[in-house]
Short mmCIF file of N, CA and C and ligand atoms in Angstrom, two decimals:
data_model
loop_
_atom_site.label_atom_id
_atom_site.label_comp_id
_atom_site.label_asym_id
_atom_site.label_seq_id
_atom_site.Cartn_x
_atom_site.Cartn_y
_atom_site.Cartn_z
N MET U 1 8.43 9.98 7.76
CA MET U 1 8.01 8.95 8.71
C MET U 1 7.51 7.69 8.02
N GLU U 2 7.89 6.58 8.53
CA GLU U 2 7.47 5.31 7.98
C GLU U 2 6.02 5.04 8.36
N THR U 3 5.23 4.65 7.37
CA THR U 3 3.84 4.34 7.68
C THR U 3 3.70 2.85 7.98
N ASN U 4 2.51 2.42 8.27
CA ASN U 4 2.29 1.01 8.55
C ASN U 4 1.98 0.20 7.29
N SER U 5 1.91 0.89 6.16
CA SER U 5 1.57 0.16 4.94
C SER U 5 2.70 -0.78 4.57
N LYS U 6 2.33 -1.90 4.00
CA LYS U 6 3.32 -2.92 3.64
C LYS U 6 3.67 -2.80 2.17
N LEU U 7 4.92 -3.04 1.90
CA LEU U 7 5.38 -3.01 0.53
C LEU U 7 5.27 -4.41 -0.06
N LYS U 8 4.67 -4.47 -1.25
CA LYS U 8 4.57 -5.76 -1.93
C LYS U 8 5.40 -5.73 -3.19
N VAL U 9 6.13 -6.80 -3.41
CA VAL U 9 6.98 -6.88 -4.59
C VAL U 9 6.28 -7.71 -5.65
N ILE U 10 6.05 -7.09 -6.80
CA ILE U 10 5.40 -7.79 -7.90
C ILE U 10 6.35 -7.75 -9.10
N VAL U 11 6.60 -8.90 -9.67
CA VAL U 11 7.54 -8.96 -10.79
C VAL U 11 6.81 -9.41 -12.05
N ASP U 12 7.08 -8.71 -13.14
CA ASP U 12 6.57 -9.12 -14.44
C ASP U 12 7.66 -9.96 -15.11
N TYR U 13 7.50 -11.26 -15.03
CA TYR U 13 8.55 -12.16 -15.52
C TYR U 13 8.80 -12.02 -17.01
N ASP U 14 7.78 -11.59 -17.75
CA ASP U 14 7.96 -11.41 -19.20
C ASP U 14 8.90 -10.26 -19.50
N LYS U 15 8.99 -9.30 -18.57
CA LYS U 15 9.85 -8.13 -18.81
C LYS U 15 11.26 -8.36 -18.30
N CYS U 16 11.43 -9.30 -17.39
CA CYS U 16 12.73 -9.54 -16.81
C CYS U 16 13.69 -10.03 -17.88
N CYS U 17 14.83 -9.34 -18.01
CA CYS U 17 15.81 -9.75 -19.02
C CYS U 17 17.02 -10.41 -18.37
N GLY U 18 16.91 -10.68 -17.08
CA GLY U 18 17.95 -11.44 -16.42
C GLY U 18 19.24 -10.69 -16.14
N ALA U 19 19.15 -9.38 -16.06
CA ALA U 19 20.35 -8.58 -15.85
C ALA U 19 20.92 -8.73 -14.44
N GLY U 20 20.08 -9.05 -13.50
CA GLY U 20 20.57 -9.32 -12.15
C GLY U 20 20.83 -8.10 -11.29
N GLN U 21 20.47 -6.92 -11.75
CA GLN U 21 20.70 -5.71 -10.93
C GLN U 21 19.98 -5.83 -9.61
N CYS U 22 18.77 -6.37 -9.64
CA CYS U 22 17.96 -6.46 -8.42
C CYS U 22 18.66 -7.33 -7.37
N VAL U 23 19.32 -8.39 -7.82
CA VAL U 23 20.00 -9.30 -6.90
C VAL U 23 21.20 -8.60 -6.26
N MET U 24 21.84 -7.73 -7.05
CA MET U 24 23.00 -6.99 -6.54
C MET U 24 22.59 -6.03 -5.42
N VAL U 25 21.48 -5.34 -5.59
CA VAL U 25 21.13 -4.31 -4.60
C VAL U 25 20.25 -4.86 -3.47
N ALA U 26 19.51 -5.92 -3.71
CA ALA U 26 18.64 -6.47 -2.66
C ALA U 26 18.69 -7.99 -2.66
N PRO U 27 19.85 -8.55 -2.29
CA PRO U 27 20.02 -10.02 -2.34
C PRO U 27 19.14 -10.78 -1.36
N LYS U 28 18.57 -10.10 -0.38
CA LYS U 28 17.69 -10.81 0.55
C LYS U 28 16.29 -10.97 -0.02
N VAL U 29 16.00 -10.19 -1.04
CA VAL U 29 14.65 -10.20 -1.60
C VAL U 29 14.61 -10.86 -2.98
N PHE U 30 15.72 -10.75 -3.72
CA PHE U 30 15.74 -11.29 -5.07
C PHE U 30 16.85 -12.31 -5.25
N ASP U 31 16.55 -13.33 -6.05
CA ASP U 31 17.56 -14.28 -6.49
C ASP U 31 17.31 -14.50 -7.98
N GLN U 32 18.15 -15.29 -8.59
CA GLN U 32 17.96 -15.55 -10.02
C GLN U 32 17.96 -17.04 -10.29
N ARG U 33 17.15 -17.46 -11.28
CA ARG U 33 17.18 -18.85 -11.70
C ARG U 33 18.46 -19.08 -12.53
N ASP U 34 18.71 -20.32 -12.86
CA ASP U 34 19.91 -20.63 -13.66
C ASP U 34 19.90 -19.88 -14.98
N ASP U 35 18.72 -19.65 -15.53
CA ASP U 35 18.66 -18.94 -16.82
C ASP U 35 18.62 -17.42 -16.63
N GLY U 36 18.76 -16.96 -15.40
CA GLY U 36 18.88 -15.53 -15.15
C GLY U 36 17.60 -14.84 -14.73
N ILE U 37 16.48 -15.49 -14.97
CA ILE U 37 15.19 -14.86 -14.63
C ILE U 37 15.06 -14.76 -13.11
N VAL U 38 14.47 -13.65 -12.71
CA VAL U 38 14.43 -13.32 -11.30
C VAL U 38 13.54 -14.29 -10.49
N ILE U 39 13.94 -14.49 -9.25
CA ILE U 39 13.12 -15.21 -8.27
C ILE U 39 12.87 -14.23 -7.12
N VAL U 40 11.62 -14.10 -6.72
CA VAL U 40 11.31 -13.25 -5.57
C VAL U 40 11.38 -14.13 -4.33
N LEU U 41 12.33 -13.82 -3.46
CA LEU U 41 12.50 -14.61 -2.24
C LEU U 41 11.52 -14.18 -1.16
N ASP U 42 11.19 -12.89 -1.20
CA ASP U 42 10.33 -12.36 -0.15
C ASP U 42 9.42 -11.29 -0.76
N ALA U 43 8.19 -11.67 -1.07
CA ALA U 43 7.26 -10.76 -1.76
C ALA U 43 6.72 -9.68 -0.83
N GLU U 44 6.84 -9.92 0.47
CA GLU U 44 6.43 -8.90 1.44
C GLU U 44 7.57 -8.68 2.42
N PRO U 45 8.60 -8.01 1.95
CA PRO U 45 9.81 -7.87 2.76
C PRO U 45 9.61 -6.99 3.98
N PRO U 46 10.48 -7.17 4.98
CA PRO U 46 10.40 -6.34 6.18
C PRO U 46 10.85 -4.91 5.86
N PRO U 47 10.45 -3.95 6.68
CA PRO U 47 10.73 -2.53 6.42
C PRO U 47 12.20 -2.22 6.16
N GLU U 48 13.11 -2.94 6.79
CA GLU U 48 14.52 -2.62 6.56
C GLU U 48 14.97 -2.95 5.14
N GLN U 49 14.11 -3.69 4.42
CA GLN U 49 14.44 -4.01 3.02
C GLN U 49 13.78 -3.05 2.03
N TYR U 50 12.98 -2.13 2.53
CA TYR U 50 12.25 -1.23 1.61
C TYR U 50 13.20 -0.40 0.76
N GLY U 51 14.27 0.08 1.39
CA GLY U 51 15.24 0.90 0.66
C GLY U 51 15.86 0.12 -0.50
N PRO U 52 16.47 -1.04 -0.20
CA PRO U 52 17.04 -1.85 -1.27
C PRO U 52 16.01 -2.25 -2.34
N VAL U 53 14.80 -2.57 -1.91
CA VAL U 53 13.78 -2.99 -2.87
C VAL U 53 13.40 -1.84 -3.81
N ARG U 54 13.26 -0.65 -3.23
CA ARG U 54 12.94 0.51 -4.09
C ARG U 54 14.08 0.78 -5.06
N GLU U 55 15.30 0.61 -4.58
CA GLU U 55 16.44 0.83 -5.45
C GLU U 55 16.46 -0.22 -6.57
N ALA U 56 16.15 -1.46 -6.21
CA ALA U 56 16.12 -2.52 -7.22
C ALA U 56 15.11 -2.20 -8.31
N ALA U 57 13.94 -1.72 -7.90
CA ALA U 57 12.91 -1.37 -8.88
C ALA U 57 13.39 -0.24 -9.77
N ALA U 58 14.16 0.70 -9.17
CA ALA U 58 14.63 1.85 -9.94
C ALA U 58 15.72 1.46 -10.95
N VAL U 59 16.57 0.49 -10.57
CA VAL U 59 17.68 0.16 -11.46
C VAL U 59 17.35 -0.98 -12.43
N CYS U 60 16.25 -1.65 -12.24
CA CYS U 60 15.90 -2.78 -13.12
C CYS U 60 15.78 -2.29 -14.56
N PRO U 61 16.63 -2.80 -15.44
CA PRO U 61 16.64 -2.30 -16.82
C PRO U 61 15.38 -2.70 -17.60
N GLY U 62 14.68 -3.74 -17.14
CA GLY U 62 13.47 -4.16 -17.85
C GLY U 62 12.21 -3.56 -17.27
N ALA U 63 12.36 -2.72 -16.24
CA ALA U 63 11.21 -2.17 -15.51
C ALA U 63 10.24 -3.29 -15.14
N ALA U 64 10.82 -4.40 -14.69
CA ALA U 64 10.02 -5.59 -14.40
C ALA U 64 9.53 -5.63 -12.96
N ILE U 65 10.09 -4.77 -12.10
CA ILE U 65 9.73 -4.81 -10.69
C ILE U 65 8.73 -3.71 -10.38
N ARG U 66 7.59 -4.12 -9.88
CA ARG U 66 6.55 -3.17 -9.51
C ARG U 66 6.34 -3.27 -8.01
N LEU U 67 6.12 -2.14 -7.38
CA LEU U 67 5.91 -2.15 -5.94
C LEU U 67 4.49 -1.73 -5.64
N GLY U 68 3.82 -2.55 -4.87
CA GLY U 68 2.48 -2.19 -4.45
C GLY U 68 2.50 -1.94 -2.97
N GLU U 69 1.68 -1.02 -2.53
CA GLU U 69 1.60 -0.77 -1.10
C GLU U 69 0.21 -1.18 -0.64
N SER U 70 0.16 -1.97 0.42
CA SER U 70 -1.13 -2.35 0.97
C SER U 70 -1.18 -1.90 2.42
N ALA U 71 -2.35 -1.50 2.83
CA ALA U 71 -2.51 -0.98 4.19
C ALA U 71 -2.40 -2.10 5.21
S1 SF4 N 1 16.93 -6.29 -12.40
FE1 SF4 N 1 14.99 -6.56 -13.46
S2 SF4 N 1 15.53 -7.47 -15.43
FE2 SF4 N 1 17.29 -7.74 -14.04
S3 SF4 N 1 17.00 -9.76 -13.08
FE3 SF4 N 1 16.07 -8.24 -11.74
S4 SF4 N 1 13.91 -8.18 -12.37
FE4 SF4 N 1 15.04 -9.13 -14.00
#
């Protein structure tokens, strides 16, 4: 069951290596700058984006995406 807690997307820009995996799996939440470094489009995405966001965090080769949950 989905709870009411909100998912927060936190990115460690120093760890981002610009691979772009996050943009592939969650293009509504992530974009990339010209140099490849990630841009967070929506730091508090709606629930329908939770799946893609969790997948992005899992596939990020730099482990740069951290997810926080706030009540
Ligand atoms: S998947 Fe990770 S390393 Fe690649 S662009 Fe996204 S945040 Fe950066």
